[in-house]
mmCIF file of C-alpha atoms in Angstrom:
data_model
loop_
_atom_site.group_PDB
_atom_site.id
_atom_site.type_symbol
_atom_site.label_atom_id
_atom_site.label_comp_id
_atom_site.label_asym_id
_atom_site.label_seq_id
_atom_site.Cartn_x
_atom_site.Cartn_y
_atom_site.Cartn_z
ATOM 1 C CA UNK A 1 0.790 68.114 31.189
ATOM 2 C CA UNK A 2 3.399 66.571 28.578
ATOM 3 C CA UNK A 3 2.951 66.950 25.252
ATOM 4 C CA UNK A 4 2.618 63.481 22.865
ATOM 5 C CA UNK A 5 5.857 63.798 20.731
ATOM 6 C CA UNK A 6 5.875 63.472 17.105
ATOM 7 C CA UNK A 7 7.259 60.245 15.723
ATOM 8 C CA UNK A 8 9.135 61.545 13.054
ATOM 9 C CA UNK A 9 10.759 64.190 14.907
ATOM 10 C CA UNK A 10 13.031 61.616 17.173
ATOM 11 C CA UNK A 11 16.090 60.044 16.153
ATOM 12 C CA UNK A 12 14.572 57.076 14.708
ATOM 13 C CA UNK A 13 11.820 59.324 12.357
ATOM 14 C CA UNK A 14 15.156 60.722 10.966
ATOM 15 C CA UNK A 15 16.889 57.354 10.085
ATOM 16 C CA UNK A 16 13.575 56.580 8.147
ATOM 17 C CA UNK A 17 13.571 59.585 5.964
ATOM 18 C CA UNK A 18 17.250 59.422 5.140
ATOM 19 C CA UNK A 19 17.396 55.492 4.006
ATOM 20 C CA UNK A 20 13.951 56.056 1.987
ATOM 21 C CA UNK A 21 16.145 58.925 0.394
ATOM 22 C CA UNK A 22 18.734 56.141 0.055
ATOM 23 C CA UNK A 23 16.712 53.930 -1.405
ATOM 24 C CA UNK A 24 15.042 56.589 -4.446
ATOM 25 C CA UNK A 25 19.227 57.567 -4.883
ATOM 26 C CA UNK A 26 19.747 54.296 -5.562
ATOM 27 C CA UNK A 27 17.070 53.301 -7.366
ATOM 28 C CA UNK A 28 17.704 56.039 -10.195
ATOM 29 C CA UNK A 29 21.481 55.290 -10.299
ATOM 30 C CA UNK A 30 20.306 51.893 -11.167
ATOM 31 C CA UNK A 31 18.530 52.721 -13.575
ATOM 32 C CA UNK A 32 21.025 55.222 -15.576
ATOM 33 C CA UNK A 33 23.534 53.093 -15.101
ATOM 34 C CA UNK A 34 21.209 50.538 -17.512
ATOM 35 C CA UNK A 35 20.519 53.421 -19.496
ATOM 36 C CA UNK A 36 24.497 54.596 -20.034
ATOM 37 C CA UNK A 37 25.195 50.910 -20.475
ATOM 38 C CA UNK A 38 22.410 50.396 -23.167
ATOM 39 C CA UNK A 39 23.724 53.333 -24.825
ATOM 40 C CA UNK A 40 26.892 52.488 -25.146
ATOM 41 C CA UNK A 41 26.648 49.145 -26.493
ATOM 42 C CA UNK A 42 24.212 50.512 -28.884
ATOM 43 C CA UNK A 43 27.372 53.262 -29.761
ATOM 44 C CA UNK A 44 30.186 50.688 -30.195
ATOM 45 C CA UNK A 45 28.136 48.089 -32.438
ATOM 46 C CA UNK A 46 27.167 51.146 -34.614
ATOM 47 C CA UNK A 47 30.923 51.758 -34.767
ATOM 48 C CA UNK A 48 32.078 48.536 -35.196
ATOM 49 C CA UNK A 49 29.710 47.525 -38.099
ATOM 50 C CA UNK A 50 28.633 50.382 -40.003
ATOM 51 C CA UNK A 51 31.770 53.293 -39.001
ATOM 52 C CA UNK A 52 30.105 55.617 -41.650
ATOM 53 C CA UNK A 53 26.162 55.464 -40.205
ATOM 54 C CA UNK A 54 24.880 57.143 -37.763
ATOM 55 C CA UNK A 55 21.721 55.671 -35.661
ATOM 56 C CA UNK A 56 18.978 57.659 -34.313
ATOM 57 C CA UNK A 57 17.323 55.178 -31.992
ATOM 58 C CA UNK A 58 14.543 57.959 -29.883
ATOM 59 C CA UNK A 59 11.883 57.643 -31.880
ATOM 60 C CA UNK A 60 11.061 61.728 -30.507
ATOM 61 C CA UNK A 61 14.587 62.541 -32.603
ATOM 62 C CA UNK A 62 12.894 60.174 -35.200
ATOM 63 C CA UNK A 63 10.213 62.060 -35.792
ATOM 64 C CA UNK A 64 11.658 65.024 -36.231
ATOM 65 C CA UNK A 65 14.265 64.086 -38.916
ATOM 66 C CA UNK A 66 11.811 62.641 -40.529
ATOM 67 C CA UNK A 67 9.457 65.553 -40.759
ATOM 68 C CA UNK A 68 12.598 67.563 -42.017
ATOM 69 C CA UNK A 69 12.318 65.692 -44.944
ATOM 70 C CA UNK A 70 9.689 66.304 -47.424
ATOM 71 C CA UNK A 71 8.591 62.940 -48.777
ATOM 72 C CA UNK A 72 8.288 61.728 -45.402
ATOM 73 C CA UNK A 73 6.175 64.223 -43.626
ATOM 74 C CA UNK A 74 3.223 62.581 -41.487
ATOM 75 C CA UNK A 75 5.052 59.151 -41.523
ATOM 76 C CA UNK A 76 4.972 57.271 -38.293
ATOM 77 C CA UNK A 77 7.992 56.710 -36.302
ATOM 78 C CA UNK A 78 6.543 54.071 -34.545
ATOM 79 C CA UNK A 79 5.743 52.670 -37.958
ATOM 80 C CA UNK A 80 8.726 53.668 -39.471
ATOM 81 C CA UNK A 81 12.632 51.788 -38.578
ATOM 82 C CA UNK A 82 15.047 53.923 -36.874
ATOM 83 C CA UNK A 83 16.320 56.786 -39.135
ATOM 84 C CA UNK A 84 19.711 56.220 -40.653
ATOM 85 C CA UNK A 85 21.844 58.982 -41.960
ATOM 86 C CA UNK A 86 24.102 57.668 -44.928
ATOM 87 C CA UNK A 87 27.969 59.129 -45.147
ATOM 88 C CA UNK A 88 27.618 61.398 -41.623
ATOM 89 C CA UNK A 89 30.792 62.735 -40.886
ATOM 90 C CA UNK A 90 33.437 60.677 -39.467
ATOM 91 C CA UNK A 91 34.502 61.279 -35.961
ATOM 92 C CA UNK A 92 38.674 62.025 -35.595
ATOM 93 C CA UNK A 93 39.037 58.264 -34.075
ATOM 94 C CA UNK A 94 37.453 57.067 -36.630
ATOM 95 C CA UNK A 95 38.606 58.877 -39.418
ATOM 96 C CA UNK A 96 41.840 57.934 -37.904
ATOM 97 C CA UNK A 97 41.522 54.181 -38.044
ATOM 98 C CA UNK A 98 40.576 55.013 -41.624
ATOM 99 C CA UNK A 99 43.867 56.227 -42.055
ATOM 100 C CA UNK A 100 45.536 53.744 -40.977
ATOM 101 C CA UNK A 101 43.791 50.853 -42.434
ATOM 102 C CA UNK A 102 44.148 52.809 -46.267
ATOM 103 C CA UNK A 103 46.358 50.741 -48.343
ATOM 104 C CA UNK A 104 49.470 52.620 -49.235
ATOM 105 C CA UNK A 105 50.827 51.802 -53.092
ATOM 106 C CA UNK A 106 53.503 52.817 -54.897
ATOM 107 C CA UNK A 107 53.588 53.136 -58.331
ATOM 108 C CA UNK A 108 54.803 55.591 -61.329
ATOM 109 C CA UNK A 109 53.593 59.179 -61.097
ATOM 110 C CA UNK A 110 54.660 62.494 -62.346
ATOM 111 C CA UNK A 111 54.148 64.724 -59.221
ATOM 112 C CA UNK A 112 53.127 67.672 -61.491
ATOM 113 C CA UNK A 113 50.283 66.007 -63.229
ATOM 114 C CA UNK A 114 49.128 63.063 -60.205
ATOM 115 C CA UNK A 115 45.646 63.761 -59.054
ATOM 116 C CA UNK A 116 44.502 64.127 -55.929
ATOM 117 C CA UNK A 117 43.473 60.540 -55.643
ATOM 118 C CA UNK A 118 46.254 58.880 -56.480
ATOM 119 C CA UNK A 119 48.614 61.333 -54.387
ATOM 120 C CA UNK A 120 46.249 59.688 -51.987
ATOM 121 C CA UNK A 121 46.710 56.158 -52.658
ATOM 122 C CA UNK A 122 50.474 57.230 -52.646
ATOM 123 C CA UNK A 123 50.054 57.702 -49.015
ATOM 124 C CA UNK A 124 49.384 60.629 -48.183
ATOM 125 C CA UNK A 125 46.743 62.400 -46.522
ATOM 126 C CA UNK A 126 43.905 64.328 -47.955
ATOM 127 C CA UNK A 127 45.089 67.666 -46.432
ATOM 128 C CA UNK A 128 48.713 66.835 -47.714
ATOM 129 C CA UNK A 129 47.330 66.203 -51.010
ATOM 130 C CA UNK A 130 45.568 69.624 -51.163
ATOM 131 C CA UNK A 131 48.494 71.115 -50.371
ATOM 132 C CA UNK A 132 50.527 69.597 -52.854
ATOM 133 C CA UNK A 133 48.160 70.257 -55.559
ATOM 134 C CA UNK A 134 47.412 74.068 -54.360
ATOM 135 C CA UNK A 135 51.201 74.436 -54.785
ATOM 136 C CA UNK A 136 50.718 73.393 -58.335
ATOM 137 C CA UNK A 137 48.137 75.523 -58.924
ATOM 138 C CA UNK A 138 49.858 78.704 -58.277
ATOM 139 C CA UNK A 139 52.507 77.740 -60.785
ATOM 140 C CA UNK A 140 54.549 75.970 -59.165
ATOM 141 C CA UNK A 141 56.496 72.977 -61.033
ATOM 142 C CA UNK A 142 58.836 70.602 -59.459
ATOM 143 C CA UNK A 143 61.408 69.980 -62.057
ATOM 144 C CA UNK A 144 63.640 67.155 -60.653
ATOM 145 C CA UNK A 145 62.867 64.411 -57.847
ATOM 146 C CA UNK A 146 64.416 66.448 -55.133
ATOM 147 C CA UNK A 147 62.250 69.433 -55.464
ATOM 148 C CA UNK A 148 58.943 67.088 -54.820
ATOM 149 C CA UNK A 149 61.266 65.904 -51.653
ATOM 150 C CA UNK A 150 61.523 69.301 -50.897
ATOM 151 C CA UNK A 151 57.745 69.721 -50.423
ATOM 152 C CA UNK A 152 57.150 70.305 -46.653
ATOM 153 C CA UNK A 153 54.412 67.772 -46.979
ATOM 154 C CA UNK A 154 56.652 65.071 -47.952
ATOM 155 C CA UNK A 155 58.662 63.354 -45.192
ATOM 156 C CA UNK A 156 61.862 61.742 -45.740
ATOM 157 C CA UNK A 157 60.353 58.323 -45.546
ATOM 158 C CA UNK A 158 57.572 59.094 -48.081
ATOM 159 C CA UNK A 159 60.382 60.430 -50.420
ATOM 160 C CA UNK A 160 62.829 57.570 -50.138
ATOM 161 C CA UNK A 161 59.673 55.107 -50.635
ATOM 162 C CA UNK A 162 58.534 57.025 -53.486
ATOM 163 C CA UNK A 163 61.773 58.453 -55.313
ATOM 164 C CA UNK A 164 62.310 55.640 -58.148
ATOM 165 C CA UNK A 165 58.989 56.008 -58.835
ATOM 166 C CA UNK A 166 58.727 59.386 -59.643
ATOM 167 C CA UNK A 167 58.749 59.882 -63.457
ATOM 168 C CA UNK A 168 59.007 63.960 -64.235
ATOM 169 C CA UNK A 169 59.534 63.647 -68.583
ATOM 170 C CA UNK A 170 62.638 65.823 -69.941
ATOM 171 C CA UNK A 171 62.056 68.722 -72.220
ATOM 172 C CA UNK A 172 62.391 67.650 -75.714
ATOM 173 C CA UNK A 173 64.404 70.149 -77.609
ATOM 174 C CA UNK A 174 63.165 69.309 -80.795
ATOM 175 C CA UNK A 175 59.468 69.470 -79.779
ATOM 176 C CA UNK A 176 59.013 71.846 -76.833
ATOM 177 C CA UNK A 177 57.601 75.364 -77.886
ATOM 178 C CA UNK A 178 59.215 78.536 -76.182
ATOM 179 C CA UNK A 179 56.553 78.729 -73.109
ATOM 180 C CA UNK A 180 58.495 75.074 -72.029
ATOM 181 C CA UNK A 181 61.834 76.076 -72.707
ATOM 182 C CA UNK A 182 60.915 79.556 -70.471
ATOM 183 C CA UNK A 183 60.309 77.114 -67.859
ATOM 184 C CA UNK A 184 63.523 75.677 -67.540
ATOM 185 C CA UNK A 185 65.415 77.082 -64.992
ATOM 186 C CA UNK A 186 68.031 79.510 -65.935
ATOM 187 C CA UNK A 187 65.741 80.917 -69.354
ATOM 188 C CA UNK A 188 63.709 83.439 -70.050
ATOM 189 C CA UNK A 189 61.659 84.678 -72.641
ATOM 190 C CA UNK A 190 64.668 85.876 -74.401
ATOM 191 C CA UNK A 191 66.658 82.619 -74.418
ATOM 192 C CA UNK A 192 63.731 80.762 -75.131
ATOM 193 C CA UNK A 193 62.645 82.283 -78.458
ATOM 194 C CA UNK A 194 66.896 82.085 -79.517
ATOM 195 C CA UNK A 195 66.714 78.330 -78.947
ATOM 196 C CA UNK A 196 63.531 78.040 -81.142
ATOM 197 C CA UNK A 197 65.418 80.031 -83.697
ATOM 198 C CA UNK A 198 68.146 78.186 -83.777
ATOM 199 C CA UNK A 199 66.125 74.818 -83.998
ATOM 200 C CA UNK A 200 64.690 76.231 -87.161
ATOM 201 C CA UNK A 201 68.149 77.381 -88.350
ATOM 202 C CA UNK A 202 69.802 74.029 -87.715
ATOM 203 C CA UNK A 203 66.592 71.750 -89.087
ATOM 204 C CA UNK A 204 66.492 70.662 -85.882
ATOM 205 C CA UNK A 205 68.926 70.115 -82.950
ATOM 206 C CA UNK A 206 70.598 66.909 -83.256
ATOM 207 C CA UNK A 207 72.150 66.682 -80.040
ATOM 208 C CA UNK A 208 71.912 68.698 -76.686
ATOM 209 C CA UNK A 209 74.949 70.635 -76.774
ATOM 210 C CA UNK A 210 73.980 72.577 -79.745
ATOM 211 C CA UNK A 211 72.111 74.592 -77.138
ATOM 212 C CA UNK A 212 75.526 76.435 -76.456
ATOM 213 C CA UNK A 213 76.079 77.476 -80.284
ATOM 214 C CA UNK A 214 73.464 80.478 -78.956
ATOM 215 C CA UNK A 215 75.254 83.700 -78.194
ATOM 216 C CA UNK A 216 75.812 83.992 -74.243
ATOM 217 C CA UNK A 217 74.015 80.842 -73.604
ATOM 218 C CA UNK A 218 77.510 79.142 -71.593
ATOM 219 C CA UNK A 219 78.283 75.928 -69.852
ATOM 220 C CA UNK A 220 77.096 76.896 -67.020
ATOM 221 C CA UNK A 221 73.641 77.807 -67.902
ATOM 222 C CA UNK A 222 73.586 74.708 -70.028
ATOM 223 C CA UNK A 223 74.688 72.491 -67.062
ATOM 224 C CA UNK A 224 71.780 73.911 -64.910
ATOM 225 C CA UNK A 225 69.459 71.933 -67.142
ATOM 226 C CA UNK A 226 71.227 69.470 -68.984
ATOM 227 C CA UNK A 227 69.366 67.041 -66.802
ATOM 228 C CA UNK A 228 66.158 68.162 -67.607
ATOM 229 C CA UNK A 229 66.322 67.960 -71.323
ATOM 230 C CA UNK A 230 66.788 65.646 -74.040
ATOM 231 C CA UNK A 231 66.997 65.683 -77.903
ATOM 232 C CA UNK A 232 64.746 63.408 -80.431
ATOM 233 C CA UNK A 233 65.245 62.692 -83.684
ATOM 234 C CA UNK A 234 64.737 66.527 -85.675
ATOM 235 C CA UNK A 235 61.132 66.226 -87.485
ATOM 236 C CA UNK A 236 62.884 67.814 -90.970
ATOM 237 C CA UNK A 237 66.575 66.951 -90.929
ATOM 238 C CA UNK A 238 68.477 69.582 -92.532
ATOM 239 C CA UNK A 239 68.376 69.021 -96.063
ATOM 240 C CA UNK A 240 72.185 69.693 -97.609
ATOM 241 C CA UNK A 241 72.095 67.742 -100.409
ATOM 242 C CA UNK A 242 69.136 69.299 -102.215
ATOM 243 C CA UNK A 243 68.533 72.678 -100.793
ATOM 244 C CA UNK A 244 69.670 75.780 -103.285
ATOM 245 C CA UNK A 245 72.642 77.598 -102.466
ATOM 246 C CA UNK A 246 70.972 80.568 -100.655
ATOM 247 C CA UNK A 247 69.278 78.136 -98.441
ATOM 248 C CA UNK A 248 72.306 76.235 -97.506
ATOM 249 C CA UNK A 249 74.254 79.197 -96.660
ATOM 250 C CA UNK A 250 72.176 79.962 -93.113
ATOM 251 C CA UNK A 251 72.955 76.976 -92.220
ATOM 252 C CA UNK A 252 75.052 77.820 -88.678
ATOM 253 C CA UNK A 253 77.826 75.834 -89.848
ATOM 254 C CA UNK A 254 78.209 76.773 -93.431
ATOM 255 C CA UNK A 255 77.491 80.615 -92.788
ATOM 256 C CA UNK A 256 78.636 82.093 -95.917
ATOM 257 C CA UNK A 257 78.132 82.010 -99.631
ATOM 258 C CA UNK A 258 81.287 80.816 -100.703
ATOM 259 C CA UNK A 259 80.873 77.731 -98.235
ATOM 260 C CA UNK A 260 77.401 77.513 -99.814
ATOM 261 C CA UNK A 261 78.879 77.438 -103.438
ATOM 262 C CA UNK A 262 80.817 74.801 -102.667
ATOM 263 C CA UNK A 263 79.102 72.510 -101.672
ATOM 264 C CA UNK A 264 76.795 72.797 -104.406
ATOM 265 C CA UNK A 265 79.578 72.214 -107.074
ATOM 266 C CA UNK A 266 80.772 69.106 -104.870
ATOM 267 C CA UNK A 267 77.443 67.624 -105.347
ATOM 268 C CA UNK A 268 77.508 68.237 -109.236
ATOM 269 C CA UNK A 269 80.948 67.053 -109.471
ATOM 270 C CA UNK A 270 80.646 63.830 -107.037
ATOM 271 C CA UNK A 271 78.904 60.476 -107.572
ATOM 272 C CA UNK A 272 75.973 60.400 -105.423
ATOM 273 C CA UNK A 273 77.366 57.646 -103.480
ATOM 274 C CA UNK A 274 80.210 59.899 -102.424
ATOM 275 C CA UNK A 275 77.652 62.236 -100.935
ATOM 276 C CA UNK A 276 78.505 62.480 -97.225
ATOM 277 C CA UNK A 277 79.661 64.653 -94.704
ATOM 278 C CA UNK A 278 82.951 63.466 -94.094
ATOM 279 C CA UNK A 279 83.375 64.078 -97.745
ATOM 280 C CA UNK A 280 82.694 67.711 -97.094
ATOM 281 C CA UNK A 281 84.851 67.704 -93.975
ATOM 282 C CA UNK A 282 87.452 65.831 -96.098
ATOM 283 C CA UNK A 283 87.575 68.455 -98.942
ATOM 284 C CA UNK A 284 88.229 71.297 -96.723
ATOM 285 C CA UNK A 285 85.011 73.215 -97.585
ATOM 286 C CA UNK A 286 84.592 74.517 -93.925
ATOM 287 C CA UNK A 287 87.053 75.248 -91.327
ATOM 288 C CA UNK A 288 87.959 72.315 -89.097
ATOM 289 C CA UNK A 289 85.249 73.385 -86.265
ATOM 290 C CA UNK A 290 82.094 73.716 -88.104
ATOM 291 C CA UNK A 291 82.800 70.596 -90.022
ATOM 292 C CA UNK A 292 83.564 68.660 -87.121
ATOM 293 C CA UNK A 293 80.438 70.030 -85.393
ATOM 294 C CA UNK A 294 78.414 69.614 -88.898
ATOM 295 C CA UNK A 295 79.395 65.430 -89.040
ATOM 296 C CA UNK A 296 77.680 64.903 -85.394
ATOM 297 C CA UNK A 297 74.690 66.524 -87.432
ATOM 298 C CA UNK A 298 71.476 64.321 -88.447
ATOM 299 C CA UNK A 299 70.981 65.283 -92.270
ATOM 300 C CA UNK A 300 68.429 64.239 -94.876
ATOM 301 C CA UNK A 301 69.381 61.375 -96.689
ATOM 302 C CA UNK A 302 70.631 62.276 -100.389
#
């Protein structure tokens, strides 16, 4: 006798099972495809209206940030709106767009004193910035505009954008102490308390080149900072026409006590109005190179 056959075990009890698996495949891709859609929308309006927030639509995530917070244990997140998280951290594309929406200025800086923000709003990044400043922290000191373009931080472009702004003051020689003339290049502690001491023994420098009246200090030494200096007004010109003899006689350009004398009995013997220094130049008081270095000298008046 034959036996009844199954009907799902022929051929068309297979086509049924494999287009109701079909059907379920599709059916789920459907709906993650809505799902992935709905998500991303959701992503790129976040983005494009509030870059710096972060949304946490599930209300299962919800309820978890909020009980991670103390004042809001036991709230309801069906109650409650979606949980926001202020200032979350950026991702790189859009901390990148960031970047390249920052306005860029250029103003007057002195790239040893600029802070970090306003290296910033110089252009450059956050992580160039650090670096710049960490250099300065160590002790580093950029002394002239091409050292700061010698930064490996600054590109050419930044530099030649930036360079007539950059505003690095001079040493004054008649105000710095010895710690800012021992950072000029080319001194060191020793030269730097001689050109205080000679400040003192002048009354003051009155012009830049005085610098090389110091034993040893040469042209060449004095050309490797010439740029970086300048020379104000002395605080307490030298005071030749009332100082004693003893006094006047360590003056650098008067030296000795006969020189001293001198001048003492040419201010006794000449009307005040006479009382200059080409009339102590003129009367042969010193020789011909300390007087002609003493007229460029800024003196008290009489």
């Amino acid at each position: 006798m034959e036996k009844k056959k199954d009907k799902d075990s022929g051929p068309s009890g297979t086509v049924f099972k494999a287009g109701g698996i079909a059907l379920a495949f599709l059916i789920i891709g459907y709906q993650s495809a809505l799902f992935v859609h709905r998500a991303a929308q959701l992503r790129i309006a976040a983005i494009r209206d509030h870059p710096d927030t972060v949304y946490v639509v599930d209300p299962g995530v919800a309820s978890r940030l909020l009980a991670s917070y103390p004042d809001q244990a036991g709230a309801s997140p069906e109650a409650a709106p979606p949980a926001v998280r202020r200032n979350a951290p950026h991702s790189a594309p859009v901390r990148q767009e960031r970047a390249r929406s920052r306005r860029v200025e250029s103003f007057r800086f002195n790239p040893n004193t600029v802070s970090l923000e306003d290296l910033m709003r110089l252009g450059f990044s956050e992580k160039q910035a650090r670096a710049i400043d960490n250099y300065r922290q160590k002790g580093g000191r950029f002394r002239r505009p091409s050292d700061f373009a010698k930064s490996y931080v600054v590109s050419d472009s930044v530099f030649k954008r930036l360079e007539k702004y950059i505003d690095i003051p001079r040493t004054d020689i008649n105000r710095a102490d010895s710690a800012a003339f021992d950072a000029l290049p080319g001194i060191g502690p020793y030269f730097a308390a001689k050109m205080v001491e000679y400040r003192a023994r002048l009354g003051g420098y009155s012009y830049p080149e005085q610098l090389m009246d110091i034993y040893h200090f040469d042209r060449e030494k004095y050309d490797g900072l010439s740029d970086l200096i300048c020379c104000s007004r002395p605080r307490e010109p030298f005071r030749i026409w009332s100082l004693p003899e003893d006094s006047l006689r360590l003056h650098p350009y008067i030296r000795t006590r006969q020189a001293a004398h001198s001048i003492v009995l040419l201010r006794e013997h000449t009307p005040r109005e006479q009382w200059t220094l080409e009339t102590i130049a003129g009367a042969g008081i010193l020789p011909e190179e300390d007087a002609s270095r003493l007229l460029r000298c800024v003196v008290a008046a009489p």
